C-alpha positions as a LaTeX table, in Angstrom:
\begin{tabular}{lrrr}
\hline
Residue & $x$ (\AA) & $y$ (\AA) & $z$ (\AA) \\
\hline
Met1 & $-63.66$ & 206.86 & $-7.10$ \\
Thr2 & $-62.13$ & 205.46 & $-10.10$ \\
Ser3 & $-64.34$ & 205.11 & $-13.69$ \\
Ala4 & $-63.29$ & 203.09 & $-15.81$ \\
Thr5 & $-61.83$ & 204.16 & $-19.35$ \\
Pro6 & $-64.24$ & 202.96 & $-22.33$ \\
Ala7 & $-62.04$ & 201.87 & $-24.70$ \\
Pro8 & $-61.94$ & 204.35 & $-27.73$ \\
Gln9 & $-64.36$ & 204.16 & $-30.36$ \\
Asp10 & $-63.87$ & 201.97 & $-33.87$ \\
Pro11 & $-66.11$ & 201.71 & $-37.13$ \\
Val12 & $-66.58$ & 198.72 & $-35.96$ \\
Asp13 & $-68.75$ & 199.71 & $-33.30$ \\
Ala14 & $-70.37$ & 202.24 & $-35.18$ \\
Ile15 & $-71.83$ & 199.19 & $-37.61$ \\
Thr16 & $-72.30$ & 196.58 & $-34.64$ \\
Ala17 & $-74.50$ & 200.17 & $-31.95$ \\
Gln18 & $-76.34$ & 200.18 & $-35.65$ \\
Trp19 & $-77.30$ & 196.77 & $-35.14$ \\
Ala20 & $-78.07$ & 196.11 & $-32.10$ \\
Val21 & $-80.26$ & 199.01 & $-32.20$ \\
Val22 & $-82.03$ & 197.38 & $-35.71$ \\
Arg23 & $-81.66$ & 194.24 & $-34.39$ \\
Pro24 & $-81.12$ & 194.24 & $-30.31$ \\
Asp25 & $-81.62$ & 190.62 & $-30.76$ \\
Leu26 & $-78.46$ & 190.10 & $-32.17$ \\
Asp27 & $-75.34$ & 188.99 & $-31.23$ \\
Thr28 & $-73.31$ & 191.74 & $-32.81$ \\
Val29 & $-69.34$ & 190.53 & $-31.55$ \\
Pro30 & $-68.81$ & 187.08 & $-34.24$ \\
Met31 & $-68.96$ & 190.24 & $-36.75$ \\
Ala32 & $-67.55$ & 193.18 & $-34.02$ \\
Val33 & $-63.77$ & 190.38 & $-34.62$ \\
Phe34 & $-63.86$ & 189.85 & $-38.44$ \\
Gly35 & $-64.39$ & 193.03 & $-38.23$ \\
Arg36 & $-61.88$ & 193.64 & $-37.17$ \\
Ile37 & $-59.48$ & 191.65 & $-38.60$ \\
Tyr38 & $-60.86$ & 193.07 & $-42.12$ \\
Arg39 & $-59.71$ & 195.68 & $-41.66$ \\
Leu40 & $-57.01$ & 195.43 & $-39.87$ \\
Ser41 & $-55.73$ & 192.87 & $-43.92$ \\
Gly42 & $-56.30$ & 195.39 & $-46.17$ \\
Ala43 & $-54.56$ & 199.19 & $-43.86$ \\
Ile44 & $-51.87$ & 197.22 & $-43.57$ \\
Gly45 & $-52.37$ & 195.09 & $-47.38$ \\
Ala46 & $-52.47$ & 198.69 & $-47.62$ \\
Arg47 & $-48.74$ & 198.99 & $-46.27$ \\
Met48 & $-46.72$ & 196.09 & $-47.22$ \\
Asp49 & $-47.98$ & 196.50 & $-51.28$ \\
Lys50 & $-45.96$ & 200.70 & $-49.93$ \\
Ala51 & $-43.29$ & 198.64 & $-48.17$ \\
Tyr52 & $-42.61$ & 195.58 & $-51.25$ \\
Ala53 & $-43.20$ & 199.20 & $-53.58$ \\
Arg54 & $-39.54$ & 200.34 & $-53.07$ \\
Phe55 & $-38.65$ & 197.20 & $-54.30$ \\
Gly56 & $-40.02$ & 197.10 & $-57.26$ \\
Ile57 & $-42.42$ & 193.97 & $-56.65$ \\
Ala58 & $-45.94$ & 193.32 & $-55.52$ \\
Arg59 & $-47.32$ & 191.22 & $-52.49$ \\
Gly60 & $-47.28$ & 188.23 & $-54.71$ \\
Glu61 & $-43.73$ & 188.66 & $-56.11$ \\
Phe62 & $-42.94$ & 188.93 & $-52.59$ \\
Asp63 & $-45.25$ & 186.08 & $-51.66$ \\
Val64 & $-43.38$ & 183.74 & $-54.36$ \\
Leu65 & $-39.80$ & 184.89 & $-53.90$ \\
Gly66 & $-40.29$ & 184.95 & $-50.16$ \\
Thr67 & $-41.36$ & 181.00 & $-50.22$ \\
Leu68 & $-38.67$ & 179.72 & $-52.47$ \\
Arg69 & $-36.54$ & 181.71 & $-49.98$ \\
Arg70 & $-37.39$ & 180.46 & $-46.64$ \\
Ser71 & $-37.55$ & 176.46 & $-48.84$ \\
Gly72 & $-33.69$ & 176.84 & $-47.40$ \\
Glu73 & $-30.89$ & 175.83 & $-49.81$ \\
Pro74 & $-30.73$ & 175.57 & $-53.01$ \\
Tyr75 & $-33.89$ & 177.84 & $-53.14$ \\
Thr76 & $-36.08$ & 175.55 & $-55.13$ \\
Leu77 & $-38.90$ & 174.31 & $-55.77$ \\
Ser78 & $-41.12$ & 173.39 & $-58.87$ \\
Pro79 & $-44.40$ & 175.43 & $-59.76$ \\
Arg80 & $-46.58$ & 173.34 & $-58.13$ \\
Glu81 & $-44.82$ & 172.93 & $-56.05$ \\
Leu82 & $-45.15$ & 177.09 & $-54.94$ \\
Ser83 & $-48.78$ & 177.40 & $-56.54$ \\
Ala84 & $-49.49$ & 174.85 & $-54.13$ \\
Thr85 & $-47.73$ & 176.71 & $-50.72$ \\
Leu86 & $-49.50$ & 179.97 & $-52.48$ \\
Met87 & $-52.58$ & 179.02 & $-53.36$ \\
Leu88 & $-52.57$ & 180.17 & $-56.92$ \\
Thr89 & $-54.22$ & 178.91 & $-59.71$ \\
Thr90 & $-51.28$ & 177.81 & $-62.28$ \\
Gly91 & $-52.07$ & 180.59 & $-64.46$ \\
Gly92 & $-52.16$ & 183.09 & $-61.29$ \\
Met93 & $-48.13$ & 181.00 & $-60.54$ \\
Thr94 & $-47.28$ & 181.53 & $-64.54$ \\
Gly95 & $-47.89$ & 185.13 & $-64.71$ \\
Arg96 & $-45.72$ & 186.10 & $-61.32$ \\
Leu97 & $-42.74$ & 183.65 & $-62.82$ \\
Asp98 & $-42.40$ & 185.53 & $-65.70$ \\
Lys99 & $-41.92$ & 188.80 & $-64.92$ \\
Leu100 & $-39.71$ & 187.85 & $-61.85$ \\
Glu101 & $-37.69$ & 186.24 & $-64.38$ \\
Arg102 & $-37.59$ & 188.98 & $-66.68$ \\
Ala103 & $-36.32$ & 191.18 & $-63.67$ \\
Gly104 & $-33.47$ & 187.94 & $-62.21$ \\
Leu105 & $-34.89$ & 187.53 & $-59.40$ \\
Leu106 & $-35.36$ & 183.64 & $-60.80$ \\
Ser107 & $-34.84$ & 181.09 & $-63.57$ \\
Arg108 & $-36.68$ & 177.95 & $-64.32$ \\
Ser109 & $-35.26$ & 174.82 & $-65.88$ \\
Pro110 & $-35.95$ & 171.53 & $-66.52$ \\
Asp111 & $-36.41$ & 168.56 & $-64.05$ \\
Pro112 & $-34.24$ & 167.03 & $-64.36$ \\
His113 & $-36.19$ & 164.17 & $-62.44$ \\
Asp114 & $-39.01$ & 164.82 & $-64.26$ \\
Arg115 & $-38.69$ & 165.47 & $-67.88$ \\
Arg116 & $-41.68$ & 167.62 & $-68.36$ \\
Gly117 & $-41.58$ & 169.96 & $-65.03$ \\
Leu118 & $-39.99$ & 172.50 & $-64.89$ \\
Arg119 & $-37.51$ & 173.85 & $-61.23$ \\
Val120 & $-37.81$ & 177.58 & $-60.15$ \\
Thr121 & $-34.14$ & 178.61 & $-58.31$ \\
Leu122 & $-34.54$ & 182.64 & $-56.74$ \\
Ser123 & $-31.33$ & 184.01 & $-58.31$ \\
Asp124 & $-29.00$ & 185.49 & $-55.53$ \\
Arg125 & $-30.25$ & 188.58 & $-56.62$ \\
Gly126 & $-33.50$ & 187.80 & $-56.06$ \\
Arg127 & $-32.79$ & 186.14 & $-52.25$ \\
Glu128 & $-30.49$ & 189.59 & $-52.12$ \\
Leu129 & $-34.24$ & 192.19 & $-53.16$ \\
Val130 & $-36.28$ & 189.03 & $-50.85$ \\
Asp131 & $-34.12$ & 189.57 & $-47.77$ \\
Glu132 & $-34.75$ & 192.99 & $-48.02$ \\
Ala133 & $-37.98$ & 193.26 & $-48.54$ \\
Val134 & $-39.02$ & 190.66 & $-45.92$ \\
Ala135 & $-37.27$ & 193.00 & $-43.85$ \\
Ala136 & $-38.65$ & 196.40 & $-44.39$ \\
Gly137 & $-42.30$ & 194.76 & $-44.26$ \\
Leu138 & $-41.65$ & 193.07 & $-40.95$ \\
Ala139 & $-40.61$ & 196.94 & $-39.57$ \\
Val140 & $-43.99$ & 198.07 & $-40.58$ \\
Gln141 & $-45.62$ & 195.07 & $-39.33$ \\
Arg142 & $-44.14$ & 196.13 & $-35.88$ \\
Glu143 & $-44.81$ & 199.34 & $-36.13$ \\
Ala144 & $-48.33$ & 198.41 & $-36.23$ \\
Leu145 & $-48.18$ & 196.16 & $-33.61$ \\
Glu146 & $-45.83$ & 198.68 & $-30.88$ \\
Ser147 & $-48.13$ & 201.36 & $-31.21$ \\
Ala148 & $-51.03$ & 199.66 & $-29.74$ \\
Leu149 & $-49.93$ & 196.61 & $-27.88$ \\
Asp150 & $-47.38$ & 195.86 & $-25.49$ \\
Asp151 & $-45.18$ & 192.46 & $-26.44$ \\
Glu152 & $-47.40$ & 190.21 & $-23.76$ \\
Glu153 & $-50.22$ & 191.47 & $-26.31$ \\
Ala154 & $-48.89$ & 190.91 & $-29.22$ \\
Glu155 & $-47.57$ & 187.61 & $-28.10$ \\
Leu156 & $-51.91$ & 186.47 & $-26.29$ \\
Leu157 & $-53.45$ & 188.14 & $-29.83$ \\
Ser158 & $-50.87$ & 185.96 & $-31.72$ \\
Gly159 & $-51.89$ & 182.60 & $-30.10$ \\
Leu160 & $-55.40$ & 183.83 & $-29.92$ \\
Leu161 & $-55.00$ & 184.42 & $-33.99$ \\
Arg162 & $-53.77$ & 181.24 & $-34.13$ \\
Lys163 & $-56.74$ & 179.28 & $-32.29$ \\
Leu164 & $-59.82$ & 180.81 & $-34.13$ \\
Met165 & $-57.58$ & 179.86 & $-37.05$ \\
Thr166 & $-56.99$ & 176.33 & $-36.79$ \\
Ala167 & $-60.89$ & 176.20 & $-35.24$ \\
Thr168 & $-61.96$ & 176.78 & $-38.75$ \\
Gly169 & $-59.32$ & 175.28 & $-41.03$ \\
Ala170 & $-57.61$ & 178.78 & $-42.42$ \\
\hline
\end{tabular}
């Protein structure tokens, strides 16, 4: 007779076990799911910060450069379009754009169709940098996934998270 191998324990298990003792009436599965998502986000976020730091940028700056890059040629958006995509205030966006422009990674120019508007364009140097940074970030994420999941499990997890995001409006 073979016995099932117990799942490895993590800090979230300890938290839900404590709740089970003091409040056995609670279903702590939601706490376990979202606690793990939150902890994973923090852990991977820290690793991503290190990956991007090698290129002289932070995660927020990568987000701006990446948004411009994935918008396709000519890699140009308005500050408003960037703010909406990144869910940032215009003030927060201005600070990031200032820093990235000083570094020569993008430029701002008048919008030819709106005298009051601006266009933000990824520079050649910015495109090269973001292409290298996205590859470095994906390597970090792939390493984390492959340390625990096979390809099928990763696809299943991705699908389940998509379903949860859709249902919650995230």
